[in-house]
PDB file of C-alpha atoms and ligand atoms in Angstrom:
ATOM      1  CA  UNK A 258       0.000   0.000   0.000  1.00  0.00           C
ATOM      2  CA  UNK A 259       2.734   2.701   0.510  1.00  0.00           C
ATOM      3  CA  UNK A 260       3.721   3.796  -2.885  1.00  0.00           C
ATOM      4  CA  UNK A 261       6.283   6.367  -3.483  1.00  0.00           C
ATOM      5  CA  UNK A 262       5.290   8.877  -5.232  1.00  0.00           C
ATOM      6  CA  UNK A 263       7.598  10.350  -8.560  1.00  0.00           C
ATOM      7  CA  UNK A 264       5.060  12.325  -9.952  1.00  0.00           C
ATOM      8  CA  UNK A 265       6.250  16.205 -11.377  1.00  0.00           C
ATOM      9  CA  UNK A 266       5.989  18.769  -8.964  1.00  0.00           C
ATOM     10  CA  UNK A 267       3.906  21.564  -8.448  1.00  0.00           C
ATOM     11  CA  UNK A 268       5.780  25.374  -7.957  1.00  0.00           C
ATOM     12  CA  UNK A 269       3.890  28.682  -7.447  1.00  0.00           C
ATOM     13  CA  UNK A 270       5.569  30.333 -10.303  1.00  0.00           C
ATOM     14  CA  UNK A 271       3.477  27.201 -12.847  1.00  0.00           C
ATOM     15  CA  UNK A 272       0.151  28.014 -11.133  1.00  0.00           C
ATOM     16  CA  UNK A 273      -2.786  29.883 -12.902  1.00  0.00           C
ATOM     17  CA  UNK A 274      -3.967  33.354 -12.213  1.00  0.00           C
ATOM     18  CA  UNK A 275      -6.949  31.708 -10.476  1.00  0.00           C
ATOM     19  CA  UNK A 276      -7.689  28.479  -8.674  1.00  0.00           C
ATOM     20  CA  UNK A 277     -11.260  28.014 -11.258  1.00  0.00           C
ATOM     21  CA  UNK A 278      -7.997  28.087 -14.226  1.00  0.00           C
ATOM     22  CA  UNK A 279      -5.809  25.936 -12.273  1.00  0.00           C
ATOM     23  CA  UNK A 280      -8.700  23.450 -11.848  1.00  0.00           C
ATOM     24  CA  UNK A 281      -9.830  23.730 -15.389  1.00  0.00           C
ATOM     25  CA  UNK A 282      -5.449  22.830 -16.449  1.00  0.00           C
ATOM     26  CA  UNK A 283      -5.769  19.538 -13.589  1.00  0.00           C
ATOM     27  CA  UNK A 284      -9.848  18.764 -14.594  1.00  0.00           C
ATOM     28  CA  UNK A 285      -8.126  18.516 -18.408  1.00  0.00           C
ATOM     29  CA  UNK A 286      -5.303  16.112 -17.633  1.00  0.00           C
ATOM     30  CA  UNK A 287      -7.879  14.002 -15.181  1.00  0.00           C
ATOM     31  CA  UNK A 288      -9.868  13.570 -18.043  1.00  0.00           C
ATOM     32  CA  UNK A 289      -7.851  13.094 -21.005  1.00  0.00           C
ATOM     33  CA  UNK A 290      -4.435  11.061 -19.075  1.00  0.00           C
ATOM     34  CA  UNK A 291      -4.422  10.788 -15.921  1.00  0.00           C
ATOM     35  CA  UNK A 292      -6.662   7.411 -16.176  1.00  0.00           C
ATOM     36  CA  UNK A 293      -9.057   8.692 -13.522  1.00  0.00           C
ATOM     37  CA  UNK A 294     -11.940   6.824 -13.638  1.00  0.00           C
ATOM     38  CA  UNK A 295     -14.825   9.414 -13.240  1.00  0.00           C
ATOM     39  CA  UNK A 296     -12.532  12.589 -13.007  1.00  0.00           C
ATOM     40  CA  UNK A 297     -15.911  14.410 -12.070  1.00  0.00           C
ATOM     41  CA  UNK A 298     -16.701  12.457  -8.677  1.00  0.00           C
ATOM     42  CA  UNK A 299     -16.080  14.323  -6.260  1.00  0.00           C
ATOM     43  CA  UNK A 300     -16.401  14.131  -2.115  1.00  0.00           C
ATOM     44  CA  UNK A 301     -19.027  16.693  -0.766  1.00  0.00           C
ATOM     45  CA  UNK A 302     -19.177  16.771   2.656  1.00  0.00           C
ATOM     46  CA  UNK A 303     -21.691  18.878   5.052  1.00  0.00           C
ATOM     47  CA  UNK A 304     -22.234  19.327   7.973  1.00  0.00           C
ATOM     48  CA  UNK A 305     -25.520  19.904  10.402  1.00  0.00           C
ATOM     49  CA  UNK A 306     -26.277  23.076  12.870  1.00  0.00           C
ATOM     50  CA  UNK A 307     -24.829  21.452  15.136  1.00  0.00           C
ATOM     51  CA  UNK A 308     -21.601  20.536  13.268  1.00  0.00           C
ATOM     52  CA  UNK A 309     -21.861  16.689  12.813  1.00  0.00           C
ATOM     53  CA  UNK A 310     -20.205  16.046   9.032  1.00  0.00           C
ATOM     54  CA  UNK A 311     -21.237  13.971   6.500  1.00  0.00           C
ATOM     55  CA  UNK A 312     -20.172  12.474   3.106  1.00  0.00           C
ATOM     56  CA  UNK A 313     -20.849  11.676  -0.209  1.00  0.00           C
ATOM     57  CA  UNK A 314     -19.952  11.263  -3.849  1.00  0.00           C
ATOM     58  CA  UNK A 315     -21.661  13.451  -6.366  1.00  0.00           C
ATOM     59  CA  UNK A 316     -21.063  14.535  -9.730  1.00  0.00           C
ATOM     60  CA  UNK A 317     -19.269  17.785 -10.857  1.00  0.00           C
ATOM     61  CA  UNK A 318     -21.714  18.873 -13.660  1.00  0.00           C
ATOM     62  CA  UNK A 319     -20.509  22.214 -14.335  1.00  0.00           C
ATOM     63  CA  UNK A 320     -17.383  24.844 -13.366  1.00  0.00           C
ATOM     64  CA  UNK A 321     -16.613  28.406 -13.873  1.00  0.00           C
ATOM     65  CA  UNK A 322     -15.490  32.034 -11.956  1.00  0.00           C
ATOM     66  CA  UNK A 323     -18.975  31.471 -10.041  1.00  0.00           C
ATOM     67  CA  UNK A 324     -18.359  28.221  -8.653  1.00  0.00           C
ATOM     68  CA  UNK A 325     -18.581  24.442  -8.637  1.00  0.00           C
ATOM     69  CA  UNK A 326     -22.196  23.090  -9.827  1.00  0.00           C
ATOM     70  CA  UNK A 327     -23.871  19.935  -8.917  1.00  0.00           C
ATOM     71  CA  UNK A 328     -27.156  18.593  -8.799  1.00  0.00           C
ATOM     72  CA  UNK A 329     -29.399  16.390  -6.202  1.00  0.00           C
ATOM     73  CA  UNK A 330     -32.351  16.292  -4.341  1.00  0.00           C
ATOM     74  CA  UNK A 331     -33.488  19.459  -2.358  1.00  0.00           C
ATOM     75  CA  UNK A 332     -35.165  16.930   0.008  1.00  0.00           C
ATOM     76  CA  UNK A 333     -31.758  15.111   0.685  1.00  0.00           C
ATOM     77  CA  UNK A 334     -29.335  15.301   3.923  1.00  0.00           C
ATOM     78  CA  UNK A 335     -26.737  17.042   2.259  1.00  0.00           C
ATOM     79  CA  UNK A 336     -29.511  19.545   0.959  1.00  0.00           C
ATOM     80  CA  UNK A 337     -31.487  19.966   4.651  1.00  0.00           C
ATOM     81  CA  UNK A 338     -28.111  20.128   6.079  1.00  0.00           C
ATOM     82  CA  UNK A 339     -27.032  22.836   3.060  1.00  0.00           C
ATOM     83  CA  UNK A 340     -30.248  25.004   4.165  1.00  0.00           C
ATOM     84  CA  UNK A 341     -28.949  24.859   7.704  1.00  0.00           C
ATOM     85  CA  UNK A 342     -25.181  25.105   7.347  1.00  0.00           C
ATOM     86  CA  UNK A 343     -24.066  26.564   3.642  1.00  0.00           C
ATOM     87  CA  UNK A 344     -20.718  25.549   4.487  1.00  0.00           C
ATOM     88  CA  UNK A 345     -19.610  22.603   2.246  1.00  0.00           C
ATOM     89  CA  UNK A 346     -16.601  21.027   0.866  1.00  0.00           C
ATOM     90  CA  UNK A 347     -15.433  19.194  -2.338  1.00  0.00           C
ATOM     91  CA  UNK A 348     -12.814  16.912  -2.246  1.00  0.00           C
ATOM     92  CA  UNK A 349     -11.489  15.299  -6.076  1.00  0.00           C
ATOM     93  CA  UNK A 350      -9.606  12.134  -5.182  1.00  0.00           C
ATOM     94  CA  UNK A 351      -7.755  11.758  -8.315  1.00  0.00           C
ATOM     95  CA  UNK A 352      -5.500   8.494  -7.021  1.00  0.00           C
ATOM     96  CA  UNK A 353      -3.361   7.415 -10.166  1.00  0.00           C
ATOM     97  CA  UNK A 354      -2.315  11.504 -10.560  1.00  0.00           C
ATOM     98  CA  UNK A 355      -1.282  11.242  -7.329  1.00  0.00           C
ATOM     99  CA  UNK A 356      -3.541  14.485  -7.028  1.00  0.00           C
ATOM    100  CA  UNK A 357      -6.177  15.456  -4.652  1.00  0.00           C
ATOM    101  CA  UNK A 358      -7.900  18.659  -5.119  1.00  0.00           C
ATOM    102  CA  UNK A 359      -9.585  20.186  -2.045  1.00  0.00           C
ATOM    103  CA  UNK A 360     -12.427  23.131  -2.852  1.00  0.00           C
ATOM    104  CA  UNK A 361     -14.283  24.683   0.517  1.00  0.00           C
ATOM    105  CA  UNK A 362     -16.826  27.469  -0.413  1.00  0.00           C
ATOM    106  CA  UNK A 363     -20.097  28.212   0.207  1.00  0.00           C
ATOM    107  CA  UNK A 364     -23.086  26.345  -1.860  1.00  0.00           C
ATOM    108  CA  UNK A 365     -25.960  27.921  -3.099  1.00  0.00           C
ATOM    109  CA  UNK A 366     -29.100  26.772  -5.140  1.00  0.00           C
ATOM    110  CA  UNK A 367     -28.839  27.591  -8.753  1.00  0.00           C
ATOM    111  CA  UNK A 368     -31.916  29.259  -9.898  1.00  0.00           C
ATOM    112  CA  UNK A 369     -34.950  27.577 -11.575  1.00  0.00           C
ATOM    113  CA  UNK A 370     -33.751  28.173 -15.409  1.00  0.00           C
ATOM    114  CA  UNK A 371     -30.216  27.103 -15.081  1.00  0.00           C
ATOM    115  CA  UNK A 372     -31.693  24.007 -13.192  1.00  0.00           C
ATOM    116  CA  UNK A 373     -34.490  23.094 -16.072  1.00  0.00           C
ATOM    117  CA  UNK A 374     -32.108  23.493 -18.660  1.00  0.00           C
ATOM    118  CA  UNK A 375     -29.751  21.002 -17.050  1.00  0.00           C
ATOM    119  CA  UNK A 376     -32.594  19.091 -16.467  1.00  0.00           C
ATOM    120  CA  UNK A 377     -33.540  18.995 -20.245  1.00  0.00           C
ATOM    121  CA  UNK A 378     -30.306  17.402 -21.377  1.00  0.00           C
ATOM    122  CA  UNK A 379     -30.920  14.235 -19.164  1.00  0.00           C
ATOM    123  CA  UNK A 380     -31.812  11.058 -20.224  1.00  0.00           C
ATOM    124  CA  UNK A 381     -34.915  10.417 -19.849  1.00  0.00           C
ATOM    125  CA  UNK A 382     -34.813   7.481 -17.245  1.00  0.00           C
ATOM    126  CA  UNK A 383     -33.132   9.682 -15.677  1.00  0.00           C
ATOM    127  CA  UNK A 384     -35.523  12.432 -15.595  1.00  0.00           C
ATOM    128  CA  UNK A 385     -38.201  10.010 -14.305  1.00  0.00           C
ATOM    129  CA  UNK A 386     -35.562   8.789 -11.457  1.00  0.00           C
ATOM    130  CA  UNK A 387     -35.580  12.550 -10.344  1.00  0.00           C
ATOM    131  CA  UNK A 388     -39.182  11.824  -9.800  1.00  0.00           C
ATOM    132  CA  UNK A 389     -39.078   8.115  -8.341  1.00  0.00           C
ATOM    133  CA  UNK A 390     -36.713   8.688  -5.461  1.00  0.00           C
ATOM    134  CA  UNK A 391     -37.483  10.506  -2.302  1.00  0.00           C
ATOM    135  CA  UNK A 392     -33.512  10.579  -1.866  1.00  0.00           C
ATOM    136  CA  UNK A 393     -32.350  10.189   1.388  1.00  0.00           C
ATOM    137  CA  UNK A 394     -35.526   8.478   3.018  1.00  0.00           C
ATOM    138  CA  UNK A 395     -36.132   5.415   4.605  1.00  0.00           C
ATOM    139  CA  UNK A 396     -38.384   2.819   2.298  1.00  0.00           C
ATOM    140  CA  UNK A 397     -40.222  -0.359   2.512  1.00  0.00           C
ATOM    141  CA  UNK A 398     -37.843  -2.193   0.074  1.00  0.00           C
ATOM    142  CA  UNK A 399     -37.007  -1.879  -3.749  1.00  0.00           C
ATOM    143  CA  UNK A 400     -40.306  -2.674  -4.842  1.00  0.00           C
ATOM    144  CA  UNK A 401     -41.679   0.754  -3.595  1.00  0.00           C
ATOM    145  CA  UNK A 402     -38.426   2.219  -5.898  1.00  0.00           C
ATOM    146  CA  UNK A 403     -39.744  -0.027  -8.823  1.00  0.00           C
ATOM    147  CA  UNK A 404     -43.255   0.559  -8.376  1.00  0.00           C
ATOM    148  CA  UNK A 405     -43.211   4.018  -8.351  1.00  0.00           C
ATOM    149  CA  UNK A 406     -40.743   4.295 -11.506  1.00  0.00           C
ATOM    150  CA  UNK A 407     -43.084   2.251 -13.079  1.00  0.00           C
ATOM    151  CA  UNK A 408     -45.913   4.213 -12.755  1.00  0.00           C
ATOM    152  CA  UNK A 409     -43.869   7.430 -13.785  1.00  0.00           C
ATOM    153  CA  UNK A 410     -43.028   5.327 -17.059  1.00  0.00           C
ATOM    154  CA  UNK A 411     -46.222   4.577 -18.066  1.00  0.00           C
ATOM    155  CA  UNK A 412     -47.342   8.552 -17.370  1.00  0.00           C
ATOM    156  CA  UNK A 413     -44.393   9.957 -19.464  1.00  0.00           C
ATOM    157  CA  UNK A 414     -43.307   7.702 -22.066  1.00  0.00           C
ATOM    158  CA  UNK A 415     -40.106   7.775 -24.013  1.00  0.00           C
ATOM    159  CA  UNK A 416     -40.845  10.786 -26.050  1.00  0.00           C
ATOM    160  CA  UNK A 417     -42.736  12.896 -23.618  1.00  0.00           C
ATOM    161  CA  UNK A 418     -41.562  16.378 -21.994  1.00  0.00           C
ATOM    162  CA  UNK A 419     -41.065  15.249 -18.145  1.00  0.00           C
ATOM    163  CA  UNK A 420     -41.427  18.133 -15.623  1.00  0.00           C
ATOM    164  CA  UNK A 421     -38.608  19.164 -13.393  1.00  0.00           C
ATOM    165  CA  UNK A 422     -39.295  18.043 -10.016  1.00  0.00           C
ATOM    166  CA  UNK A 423     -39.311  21.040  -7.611  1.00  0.00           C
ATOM    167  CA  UNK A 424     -37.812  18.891  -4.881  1.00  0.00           C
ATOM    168  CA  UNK A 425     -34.703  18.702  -7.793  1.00  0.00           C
ATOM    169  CA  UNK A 426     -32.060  21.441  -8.528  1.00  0.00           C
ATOM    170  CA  UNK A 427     -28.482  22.494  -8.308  1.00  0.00           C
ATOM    171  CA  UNK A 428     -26.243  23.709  -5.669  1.00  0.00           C
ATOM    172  CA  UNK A 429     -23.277  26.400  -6.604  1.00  0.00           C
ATOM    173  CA  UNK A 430     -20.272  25.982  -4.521  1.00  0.00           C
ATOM    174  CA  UNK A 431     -18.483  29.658  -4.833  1.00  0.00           C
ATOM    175  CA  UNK A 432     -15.329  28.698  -3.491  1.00  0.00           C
ATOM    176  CA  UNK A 433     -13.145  30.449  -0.743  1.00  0.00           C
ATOM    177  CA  UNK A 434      -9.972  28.477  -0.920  1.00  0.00           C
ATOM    178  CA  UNK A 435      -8.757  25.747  -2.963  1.00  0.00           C
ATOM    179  CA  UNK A 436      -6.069  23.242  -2.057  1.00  0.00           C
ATOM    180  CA  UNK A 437      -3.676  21.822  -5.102  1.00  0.00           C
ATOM    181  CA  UNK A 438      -2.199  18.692  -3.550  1.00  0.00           C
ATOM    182  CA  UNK A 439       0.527  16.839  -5.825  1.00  0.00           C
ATOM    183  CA  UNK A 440       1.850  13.184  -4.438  1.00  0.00           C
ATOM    184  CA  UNK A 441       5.896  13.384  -4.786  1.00  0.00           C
ATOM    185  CA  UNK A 442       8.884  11.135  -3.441  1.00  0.00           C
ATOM    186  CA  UNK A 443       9.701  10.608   0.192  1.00  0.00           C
ATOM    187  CA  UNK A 444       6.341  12.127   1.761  1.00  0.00           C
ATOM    188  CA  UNK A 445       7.332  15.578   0.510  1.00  0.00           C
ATOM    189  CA  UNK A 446       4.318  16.314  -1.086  1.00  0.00           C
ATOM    190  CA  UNK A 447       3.186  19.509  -2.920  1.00  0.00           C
ATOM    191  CA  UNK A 448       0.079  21.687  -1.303  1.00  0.00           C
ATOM    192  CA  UNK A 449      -0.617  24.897  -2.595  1.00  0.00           C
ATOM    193  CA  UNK A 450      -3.506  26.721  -1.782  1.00  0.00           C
ATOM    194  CA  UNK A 451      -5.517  29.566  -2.969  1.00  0.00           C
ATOM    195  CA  UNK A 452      -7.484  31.495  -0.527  1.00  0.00           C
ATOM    196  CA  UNK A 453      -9.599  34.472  -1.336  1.00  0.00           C
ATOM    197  CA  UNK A 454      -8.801  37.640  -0.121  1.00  0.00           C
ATOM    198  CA  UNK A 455     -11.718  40.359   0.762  1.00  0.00           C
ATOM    199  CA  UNK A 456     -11.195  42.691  -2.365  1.00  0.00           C
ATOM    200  CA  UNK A 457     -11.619  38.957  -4.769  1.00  0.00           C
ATOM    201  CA  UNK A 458      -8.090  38.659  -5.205  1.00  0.00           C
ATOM    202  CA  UNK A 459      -6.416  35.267  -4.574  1.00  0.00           C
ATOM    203  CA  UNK A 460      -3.726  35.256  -1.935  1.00  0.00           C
ATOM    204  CA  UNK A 461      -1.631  31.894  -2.461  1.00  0.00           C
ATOM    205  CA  UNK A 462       0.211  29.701   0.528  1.00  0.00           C
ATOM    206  CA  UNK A 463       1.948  26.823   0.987  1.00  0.00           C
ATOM    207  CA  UNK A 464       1.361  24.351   3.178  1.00  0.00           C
ATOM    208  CA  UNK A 465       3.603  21.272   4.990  1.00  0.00           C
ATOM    209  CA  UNK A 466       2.719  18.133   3.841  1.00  0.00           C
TER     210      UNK A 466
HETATM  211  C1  FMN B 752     -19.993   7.942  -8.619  1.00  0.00           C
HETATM  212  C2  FMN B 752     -21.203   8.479  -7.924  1.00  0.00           C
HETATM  213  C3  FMN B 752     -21.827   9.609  -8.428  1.00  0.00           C
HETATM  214  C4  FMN B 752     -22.953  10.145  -7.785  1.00  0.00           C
HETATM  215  N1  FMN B 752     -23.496  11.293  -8.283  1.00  0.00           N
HETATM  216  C5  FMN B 752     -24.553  11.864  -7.640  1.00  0.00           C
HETATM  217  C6  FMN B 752     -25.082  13.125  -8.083  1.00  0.00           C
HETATM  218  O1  FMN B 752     -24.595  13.750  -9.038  1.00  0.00           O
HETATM  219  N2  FMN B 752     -26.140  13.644  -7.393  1.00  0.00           N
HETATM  220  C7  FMN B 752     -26.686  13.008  -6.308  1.00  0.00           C
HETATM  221  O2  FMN B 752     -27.640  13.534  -5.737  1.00  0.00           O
HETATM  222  N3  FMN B 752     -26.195  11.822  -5.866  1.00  0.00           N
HETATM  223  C8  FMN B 752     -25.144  11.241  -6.503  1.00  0.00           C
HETATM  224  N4  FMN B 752     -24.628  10.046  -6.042  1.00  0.00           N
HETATM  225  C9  FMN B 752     -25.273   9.413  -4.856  1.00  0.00           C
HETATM  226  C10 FMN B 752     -24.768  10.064  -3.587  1.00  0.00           C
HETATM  227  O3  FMN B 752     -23.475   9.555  -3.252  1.00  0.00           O
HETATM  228  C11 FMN B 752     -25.708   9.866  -2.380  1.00  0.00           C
HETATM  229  O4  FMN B 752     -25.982   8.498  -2.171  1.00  0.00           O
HETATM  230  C12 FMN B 752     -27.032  10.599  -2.551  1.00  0.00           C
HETATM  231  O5  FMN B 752     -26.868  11.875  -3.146  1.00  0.00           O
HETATM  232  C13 FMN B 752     -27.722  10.779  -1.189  1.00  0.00           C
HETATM  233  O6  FMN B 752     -26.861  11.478  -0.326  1.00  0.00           O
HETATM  234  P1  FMN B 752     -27.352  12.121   1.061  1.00  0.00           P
HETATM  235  O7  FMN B 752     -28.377  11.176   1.658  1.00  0.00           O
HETATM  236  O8  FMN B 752     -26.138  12.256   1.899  1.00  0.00           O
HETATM  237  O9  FMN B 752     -27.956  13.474   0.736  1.00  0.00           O
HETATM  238  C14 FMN B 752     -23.491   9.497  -6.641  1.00  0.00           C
HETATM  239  C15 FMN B 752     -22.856   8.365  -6.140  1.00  0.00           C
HETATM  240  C16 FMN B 752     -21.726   7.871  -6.754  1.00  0.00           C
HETATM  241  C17 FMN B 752     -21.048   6.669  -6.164  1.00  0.00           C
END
């Protein structure tokens, strides 16, 4: 399990003007080298009032200046605990980069248009899984899942314009720091970070491995 690391390193002086470019150079090597499987997954974890965290993988569906976009359920835990705590982070465990890229920020719903328009380009089974799946509640067994996708089925064919579900939208991360981690030899590992300063400037640091 302990693998040494002889990956190129990362130096301030190669680093993009902002962390959303700096993402968008390590997002493009994810996805067309680095052998990631999924380079999108990513960790979001919340966390309740009263601070108790939780996990989960999502998909990264979108990414600009404004922020990092995914969608869910607004019924969910991560979405109740989003209402009650907008403090969230996204962790991208890219493994055979020996890269880890570590976003905190604040989330935000995306508004109804941006949402339906996502919504639009999913596949339809998709669409009608929006619908079947209280997310994040307790159920009798699968046959209440099955049942209930059934039913949406035969109401919207293949073919058919499905609704968006209100209980289903997008969250906006707008991040306040991003951390660049690179794997290299001997546990001396590259971490720079990007933190945002008050006037929207990036200040960036490094950090001990
Ligand atoms: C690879 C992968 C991708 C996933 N993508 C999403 C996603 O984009 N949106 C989503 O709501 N759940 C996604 N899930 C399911 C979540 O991990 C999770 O089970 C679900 O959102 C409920 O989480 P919660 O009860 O903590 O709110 C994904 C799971 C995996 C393993």
């Amino acid at each position: 399990m302990r693998k040494q690391y002889r990956a190129e390193g990362l130096a301030e002086n190669e680093l993009a003007a902002t962390p959303v470019e700096q993402f968008a150079r390590w997002f493009e090597r994810a996805v067309t080298e680095g052998g990631v499987f999924e380079p999108n997954a990513m960790i979001v974890s919340t966390a309740d009032a009263e601070g108790r965290p939780s996990s989960r993988t999502v998909l990264l569906k979108h990414f600009d200046e404004q922020g990092f976009v995914f969608y869910t359920n607004y019924d969910s835990r991560k979405a109740r605990e989003l209402a009650q705590n907008p403090y969230v982070s996204l962790l991208f465990p890219w493994h055979p980069m020996a890269r880890q890229v570590i976003v905190t920020g604040v989330a935000r719903r995306t508004g109804r248009d941006e949402t339906a328009a996502y919504f639009r380009t999913r596949p339809h089974g998709s669409q009608l899984g929006a619908w079947a799946s209280a997310q994040s509640s307790v159920i009798t067994g699968r046959a209440e899942l099955d049942a209930a996708y059934a039913g949406l089925a035969a109401r919207y064919p293949e073919g058919e314009q499905v609704p968006v579900p209100p209980h289903w939208g997008g969250f906006r991360v707008a991040p306040r720091s991003v951390e660049f981690w690179q794997g290299r030899e001997n546990r001396l590992h590259d971490r720079l970070r990007y933190v945002a300063e008050p006037d929207g400037s990036w200040r960036v640091e490094r950090l001990a491995p």
